[in-house]
CSV table of C-alpha atoms and ligand atoms in Angstrom, one decimal:
chain,number,residue,atom,x,y,z
Y,1,MET,CA,0.0,0.0,0.0
Y,2,ALA,CA,1.7,3.3,-1.1
Y,3,VAL,CA,1.2,6.4,1.0
Y,4,ALA,CA,0.6,9.5,-0.9
Y,5,CYS,CA,2.1,12.3,1.2
Y,6,GLY,CA,0.6,15.7,1.8
Y,7,GLU,CA,2.1,19.2,1.6
Y,8,GLN,CA,5.6,18.2,2.7
Y,9,ALA,CA,7.5,15.3,1.2
Y,10,ALA,CA,7.7,12.4,3.7
Y,11,GLU,CA,11.5,12.3,3.4
Y,12,SER,CA,12.0,15.9,4.5
Y,13,ARG,CA,9.8,16.2,7.5
Y,14,THR,CA,10.3,15.2,11.1
Y,15,VAL,CA,8.8,11.8,11.6
Y,16,PRO,CA,7.8,11.0,15.2
Y,17,ARG,CA,9.9,8.1,16.5
Y,18,HIS,CA,7.0,6.8,18.6
Y,19,VAL,CA,3.3,7.1,17.7
Y,20,ALA,CA,0.6,6.0,20.1
Y,21,ILE,CA,-3.0,5.7,19.0
Y,22,ILE,CA,-6.3,5.7,20.9
Y,23,MET,CA,-8.5,3.8,18.5
Y,24,ASP,CA,-12.0,5.1,19.1
Y,25,GLY,CA,-15.3,5.0,17.3
Y,26,ASN,CA,-15.8,1.3,16.3
Y,27,GLY,CA,-19.3,1.3,17.9
Y,28,ARG,CA,-20.4,4.5,16.2
Y,29,TRP,CA,-19.0,3.3,12.8
Y,30,ALA,CA,-21.2,0.1,13.2
Y,31,ALA,CA,-24.3,2.0,14.4
Y,32,ALA,CA,-24.1,4.4,11.4
Y,33,ARG,CA,-24.4,1.4,9.2
Y,34,GLY,CA,-27.1,-0.3,11.2
Y,35,LEU,CA,-24.6,-3.1,12.1
Y,36,PRO,CA,-23.9,-4.8,15.5
Y,37,ARG,CA,-21.0,-3.3,17.5
Y,38,VAL,CA,-18.9,-6.4,16.7
Y,39,ALA,CA,-18.9,-5.4,13.0
Y,40,GLY,CA,-17.3,-2.2,14.0
Y,41,HIS,CA,-14.6,-4.0,16.0
Y,42,ARG,CA,-13.9,-6.3,13.1
Y,43,ALA,CA,-13.5,-3.3,10.8
Y,44,GLY,CA,-11.3,-1.9,13.6
Y,45,VAL,CA,-9.0,-4.9,13.2
Y,46,GLN,CA,-8.6,-4.2,9.5
Y,47,ALA,CA,-7.7,-0.6,10.4
Y,48,VAL,CA,-5.1,-2.0,12.8
Y,49,ARG,CA,-3.5,-4.0,10.0
Y,50,ARG,CA,-3.4,-0.8,7.8
Y,51,ALA,CA,-1.9,1.3,10.6
Y,52,ILE,CA,0.9,-1.2,11.2
Y,53,GLU,CA,1.8,-1.3,7.5
Y,54,THR,CA,1.6,2.4,7.2
Y,55,ALA,CA,3.7,3.1,10.3
Y,56,ALA,CA,6.5,0.9,8.9
Y,57,GLN,CA,6.3,2.7,5.5
Y,58,LEU,CA,6.4,6.1,7.0
Y,59,GLY,CA,9.5,5.3,9.1
Y,60,VAL,CA,7.9,5.3,12.5
Y,61,GLU,CA,10.0,3.1,14.9
Y,62,TRP,CA,7.4,2.5,17.6
Y,63,LEU,CA,3.7,2.1,17.3
Y,64,THR,CA,1.5,1.7,20.4
Y,65,LEU,CA,-2.2,0.8,20.0
Y,66,TYR,CA,-4.7,1.1,22.8
Y,67,ALA,CA,-6.6,-2.1,22.0
Y,68,PHE,CA,-8.3,-2.9,25.3
Y,69,SER,CA,-8.4,-0.6,28.4
Y,70,SER,CA,-8.8,-1.8,32.0
Y,71,GLU,CA,-12.2,-0.1,31.9
Y,72,ASN,CA,-13.3,-2.2,28.8
Y,73,TRP,CA,-13.9,-5.1,31.2
Y,74,ARG,CA,-17.0,-3.3,32.4
Y,75,ARG,CA,-18.7,-3.5,29.0
Y,76,PRO,CA,-21.5,-6.1,28.5
Y,77,LEU,CA,-20.1,-9.7,28.6
Y,78,ALA,CA,-21.0,-10.3,25.0
Y,79,GLU,CA,-18.9,-7.4,23.8
Y,80,VAL,CA,-16.0,-8.3,26.1
Y,81,LEU,CA,-16.1,-11.8,24.5
Y,82,ASP,CA,-16.2,-10.3,21.0
Y,83,LEU,CA,-13.2,-8.2,21.8
Y,84,THR,CA,-11.2,-11.0,23.4
Y,85,GLY,CA,-12.2,-13.3,20.6
Y,86,LEU,CA,-10.9,-10.8,18.0
Y,87,LEU,CA,-7.7,-10.5,20.0
Y,88,ARG,CA,-7.3,-14.3,20.1
Y,89,HIS,CA,-7.9,-14.6,16.4
Y,90,PHE,CA,-5.5,-11.7,15.7
Y,91,LEU,CA,-2.7,-13.4,17.7
Y,92,ARG,CA,-3.2,-16.7,15.9
Y,93,SER,CA,-3.7,-15.4,12.4
Y,94,GLU,CA,-1.4,-12.4,12.2
Y,95,ILE,CA,1.8,-13.4,13.9
Y,96,ALA,CA,3.4,-15.1,11.0
Y,97,GLU,CA,2.6,-12.1,8.7
Y,98,LEU,CA,3.9,-9.6,11.3
Y,99,LYS,CA,7.0,-11.7,11.7
Y,100,ALA,CA,7.6,-11.6,8.0
Y,101,GLN,CA,7.1,-7.8,8.0
Y,102,GLY,CA,9.9,-7.5,10.6
Y,103,VAL,CA,7.5,-6.4,13.4
Y,104,ARG,CA,8.5,-6.9,17.0
Y,105,LEU,CA,5.5,-7.3,19.3
Y,106,ARG,CA,5.3,-6.3,22.9
Y,107,PHE,CA,2.3,-6.1,25.3
Y,108,ILE,CA,1.7,-3.8,28.1
Y,109,GLY,CA,-1.2,-4.0,30.6
Y,110,ASP,CA,-2.6,-6.6,33.0
Y,111,ARG,CA,-2.3,-9.7,30.9
Y,112,ALA,CA,-3.2,-12.0,33.9
Y,113,ARG,CA,-6.9,-10.9,33.4
Y,114,PHE,CA,-7.1,-12.7,30.0
Y,115,GLU,CA,-7.9,-16.3,29.6
Y,116,ARG,CA,-4.9,-18.7,29.9
Y,117,ASP,CA,-4.7,-19.5,26.2
Y,118,ILE,CA,-4.5,-15.8,25.3
Y,119,GLN,CA,-1.8,-15.3,27.9
Y,120,ILE,CA,0.2,-18.2,26.3
Y,121,ASP,CA,-0.3,-16.7,22.8
Y,122,LEU,CA,0.9,-13.3,24.1
Y,123,GLY,CA,4.1,-14.8,25.4
Y,124,ALA,CA,4.7,-16.8,22.2
Y,125,ALA,CA,4.1,-13.7,20.0
Y,126,GLU,CA,6.7,-11.7,22.1
Y,127,ARG,CA,9.2,-14.5,21.9
Y,128,ASP,CA,8.7,-15.3,18.2
Y,129,THR,CA,9.2,-11.7,17.1
Y,130,ALA,CA,11.9,-10.7,19.6
Y,131,HIS,CA,14.6,-10.5,16.9
Y,132,ASN,CA,12.7,-8.2,14.6
Y,133,SER,CA,13.5,-4.5,14.3
Y,134,LYS,CA,11.7,-2.9,11.4
Y,135,LEU,CA,8.8,-1.7,13.6
Y,136,ASN,CA,8.2,-2.1,17.3
Y,137,LEU,CA,4.4,-2.7,17.9
Y,138,VAL,CA,3.2,-2.3,21.4
Y,139,LEU,CA,-0.4,-3.4,22.1
Y,140,ALA,CA,-1.9,-2.0,25.3
Y,141,LEU,CA,-4.2,-4.7,26.6
Y,142,SER,CA,-6.2,-4.5,29.8
Y,143,TYR,CA,-4.1,-1.3,30.2
Y,144,GLY,CA,-4.8,1.6,32.5
Y,145,GLY,CA,-2.3,4.4,33.1
Y,146,ARG,CA,-3.1,5.0,36.8
Y,147,ALA,CA,-2.9,1.3,37.6
Y,148,GLU,CA,0.5,1.1,35.8
Y,149,ILE,CA,1.8,4.0,37.9
Y,150,ALA,CA,0.5,2.5,41.1
Y,151,ALA,CA,2.1,-0.9,40.3
Y,152,ALA,CA,5.4,0.9,39.6
Y,153,ALA,CA,5.2,2.7,42.9
Y,154,GLN,CA,4.6,-0.6,44.7
Y,155,ALA,CA,7.5,-2.2,42.9
Y,156,ALA,CA,9.8,0.7,43.9
Y,157,ALA,CA,8.6,0.6,47.5
Y,158,ARG,CA,9.3,-3.1,47.6
Y,159,ALA,CA,12.8,-2.5,46.3
Y,160,ILE,CA,13.4,0.2,48.9
Y,161,ALA,CA,12.1,-2.1,51.7
Y,162,GLU,CA,14.4,-4.9,50.5
Y,163,GLY,CA,17.3,-2.5,50.6
Y,164,THR,CA,18.1,-2.8,46.8
Y,165,LEU,CA,17.0,0.8,46.1
Y,166,ASP,CA,18.1,4.0,47.8
Y,167,PRO,CA,15.0,6.2,48.1
Y,168,ALA,CA,17.2,9.2,47.2
Y,169,ALA,CA,18.1,7.5,43.9
Y,170,LEU,CA,14.5,7.2,42.9
Y,171,ASP,CA,14.4,9.9,40.2
Y,172,GLU,CA,12.2,10.1,37.1
Y,173,ASP,CA,14.4,7.8,35.0
Y,174,LYS,CA,14.7,5.2,37.8
Y,175,PHE,CA,10.9,5.3,38.3
Y,176,ALA,CA,10.2,4.9,34.6
Y,177,GLY,CA,12.2,1.7,34.8
Y,178,PHE,CA,9.5,0.2,37.0
Y,179,LEU,CA,6.7,1.0,34.4
Y,180,SER,CA,5.5,-1.6,31.9
Y,181,THR,CA,7.0,0.6,29.2
Y,182,ALA,CA,10.6,0.4,30.6
Y,183,GLY,CA,13.0,0.6,27.7
Y,184,ILE,CA,10.3,2.0,25.3
Y,185,PRO,CA,10.8,5.7,24.3
Y,186,ASP,CA,8.1,8.1,25.4
Y,187,PRO,CA,5.5,8.7,22.6
Y,188,ASP,CA,6.2,11.8,20.5
Y,189,LEU,CA,2.7,11.8,19.1
Y,190,ILE,CA,-0.6,10.6,20.4
Y,191,ILE,CA,-3.5,10.3,17.9
Y,192,ARG,CA,-7.1,9.8,19.0
Y,193,THR,CA,-9.8,9.1,16.5
Y,194,SER,CA,-13.6,9.7,16.7
Y,195,GLY,CA,-13.5,13.4,17.6
Y,196,GLU,CA,-13.3,12.8,21.4
Y,197,GLN,CA,-10.5,14.9,23.0
Y,198,ARG,CA,-9.3,13.1,26.1
Y,199,LEU,CA,-6.6,10.6,27.1
Y,200,SER,CA,-8.8,8.1,28.8
Y,201,ASN,CA,-6.1,6.8,31.2
Y,202,PHE,CA,-3.6,6.1,28.3
Y,203,LEU,CA,0.1,6.4,28.9
Y,204,LEU,CA,-0.4,9.1,31.6
Y,205,TRP,CA,3.3,9.1,32.8
Y,206,GLN,CA,4.7,8.7,29.3
Y,207,CYS,CA,2.7,11.4,27.5
Y,208,ALA,CA,4.3,14.3,29.4
Y,209,TYR,CA,5.6,16.0,26.3
Y,210,ALA,CA,3.7,14.2,23.5
Y,211,GLU,CA,1.9,16.2,20.8
Y,212,LEU,CA,-1.8,15.4,20.7
Y,213,VAL,CA,-3.7,15.1,17.4
Y,214,PHE,CA,-7.4,14.5,17.5
Y,215,LEU,CA,-9.0,13.3,14.2
Y,216,ASP,CA,-12.6,13.7,13.3
Y,217,LEU,CA,-13.0,10.2,11.8
Y,218,LEU,CA,-14.0,6.9,13.3
Y,219,TRP,CA,-11.2,4.3,13.9
Y,220,PRO,CA,-12.4,1.8,11.1
Y,221,ASP,CA,-12.0,4.7,8.6
Y,222,PHE,CA,-8.4,5.4,9.7
Y,223,GLY,CA,-6.2,4.7,6.7
Y,224,PRO,CA,-2.8,5.7,5.2
Y,225,GLU,CA,-4.1,9.2,4.4
Y,226,ALA,CA,-5.3,10.0,7.9
Y,227,PHE,CA,-2.0,8.6,9.3
Y,228,ASP,CA,0.0,10.8,7.0
Y,229,SER,CA,-2.0,13.9,7.8
Y,230,ALA,CA,-1.5,13.3,11.5
Y,231,LEU,CA,2.3,13.1,10.9
Y,232,ALA,CA,2.1,16.2,8.7
Y,233,GLU,CA,0.4,18.0,11.6
Y,234,PHE,CA,3.1,16.7,14.0
Y,235,ALA,CA,5.8,18.1,11.7
Y,236,ARG,CA,4.2,21.5,11.8
Y,237,ARG,CA,4.3,21.7,15.6
Y,238,GLU,CA,7.2,23.3,17.5
Y,239,ARG,CA,8.3,21.1,20.4
Y,240,ARG,CA,10.1,22.9,23.2
Y,241,PHE,CA,9.9,20.4,26.0
Y,242,GLY,CA,9.2,23.3,28.4
Y,243,ALA,CA,12.2,25.3,27.3
Y,244,ARG,CA,12.0,28.8,26.0
Y,245,PRO,CA,12.1,29.3,22.2
Y,246,GLY,CA,15.7,29.6,21.0
E,301,LIG,C1,-13.2,1.9,20.7
E,301,LIG,O1,-14.4,1.8,20.0
E,301,LIG,C2,-12.3,0.8,20.5
E,301,LIG,C3,-12.1,-0.3,21.4
E,301,LIG,C4,-12.9,-0.7,22.5
E,301,LIG,C5,-10.8,-1.0,21.3
E,301,LIG,C6,-10.2,-1.1,19.9
E,301,LIG,C7,-10.3,-2.5,19.4
E,301,LIG,C8,-10.1,-2.8,18.2
E,301,LIG,C9,-9.6,-1.9,17.1
E,301,LIG,C10,-10.3,-4.2,17.8
E,301,LIG,C11,-9.4,-5.2,18.5
E,301,LIG,C12,-8.0,-5.0,18.2
E,301,LIG,C13,-7.0,-6.0,18.1
E,301,LIG,C14,-5.6,-5.6,18.0
E,301,LIG,C15,-7.4,-7.4,18.1
E,301,LIG,P1,-15.7,1.9,20.8
E,301,LIG,O2,-16.4,0.6,20.9
E,301,LIG,O3,-15.5,2.6,22.1
E,301,LIG,O4,-16.5,2.9,19.9
E,301,LIG,P2,-17.6,3.9,20.3
E,301,LIG,O5,-17.0,4.9,21.2
E,301,LIG,O6,-18.1,4.5,19.0
E,301,LIG,O7,-18.7,3.1,20.9
């Protein structure tokens, strides 16, 4: 799939190293067509495939997708089963292709809440793709930013109690090492589809200096052009990381 680039040639603009996406609007996409919500989630998986391909083409090194939030468990059981069923199918049907594309997979979130077979497939997908380096794909599953920070605080407190960590040494970098994203660069750009303008508990620690782009389209309609226009918008932003303009 070729990406036709907008105003600025893709080669000459600043490409975010890490793009994270809040994929929103599957339900509305389905409702607009008189279809059940699951049809929207299925179309959402197609959009996931396109996003992975496009990220690799555009030179993005890290792509994080918010595929299942810790709050999503509160949806009706039938929808939770649809979403976990799609995840199971994705893990079984896509891994060979992702491996061939040079994608390295990693998962963040509370994987212990998923059924045992899914947990096994998650571990296998990470192991099978561990040597790939074309694109790092992080799927946030049963993920919540506040829970992640609380778990990191617990782990740091435990290390202090055991005497392996000096409290005075617990600076931002050290703390980040206790998060599930340890070793992953912070996102440069966070995209949210569906017109909603909030973070919904996504990467709360990591998004400190991320640029936010909100797109007025529903996730199943997200394709190469929308991805490219979000990157073009990112390239127009001036990032100062709190410093004064030079
Ligand atoms: C929001 O749509 C989307 C989700 C609940 C998660 C995204 C899930 C997918 C794209 C499919 C599964 C992905 C993988 C990788 C297997 P919504 O239902 O909240 O939409 P609405 O706000 O319009 O109701």
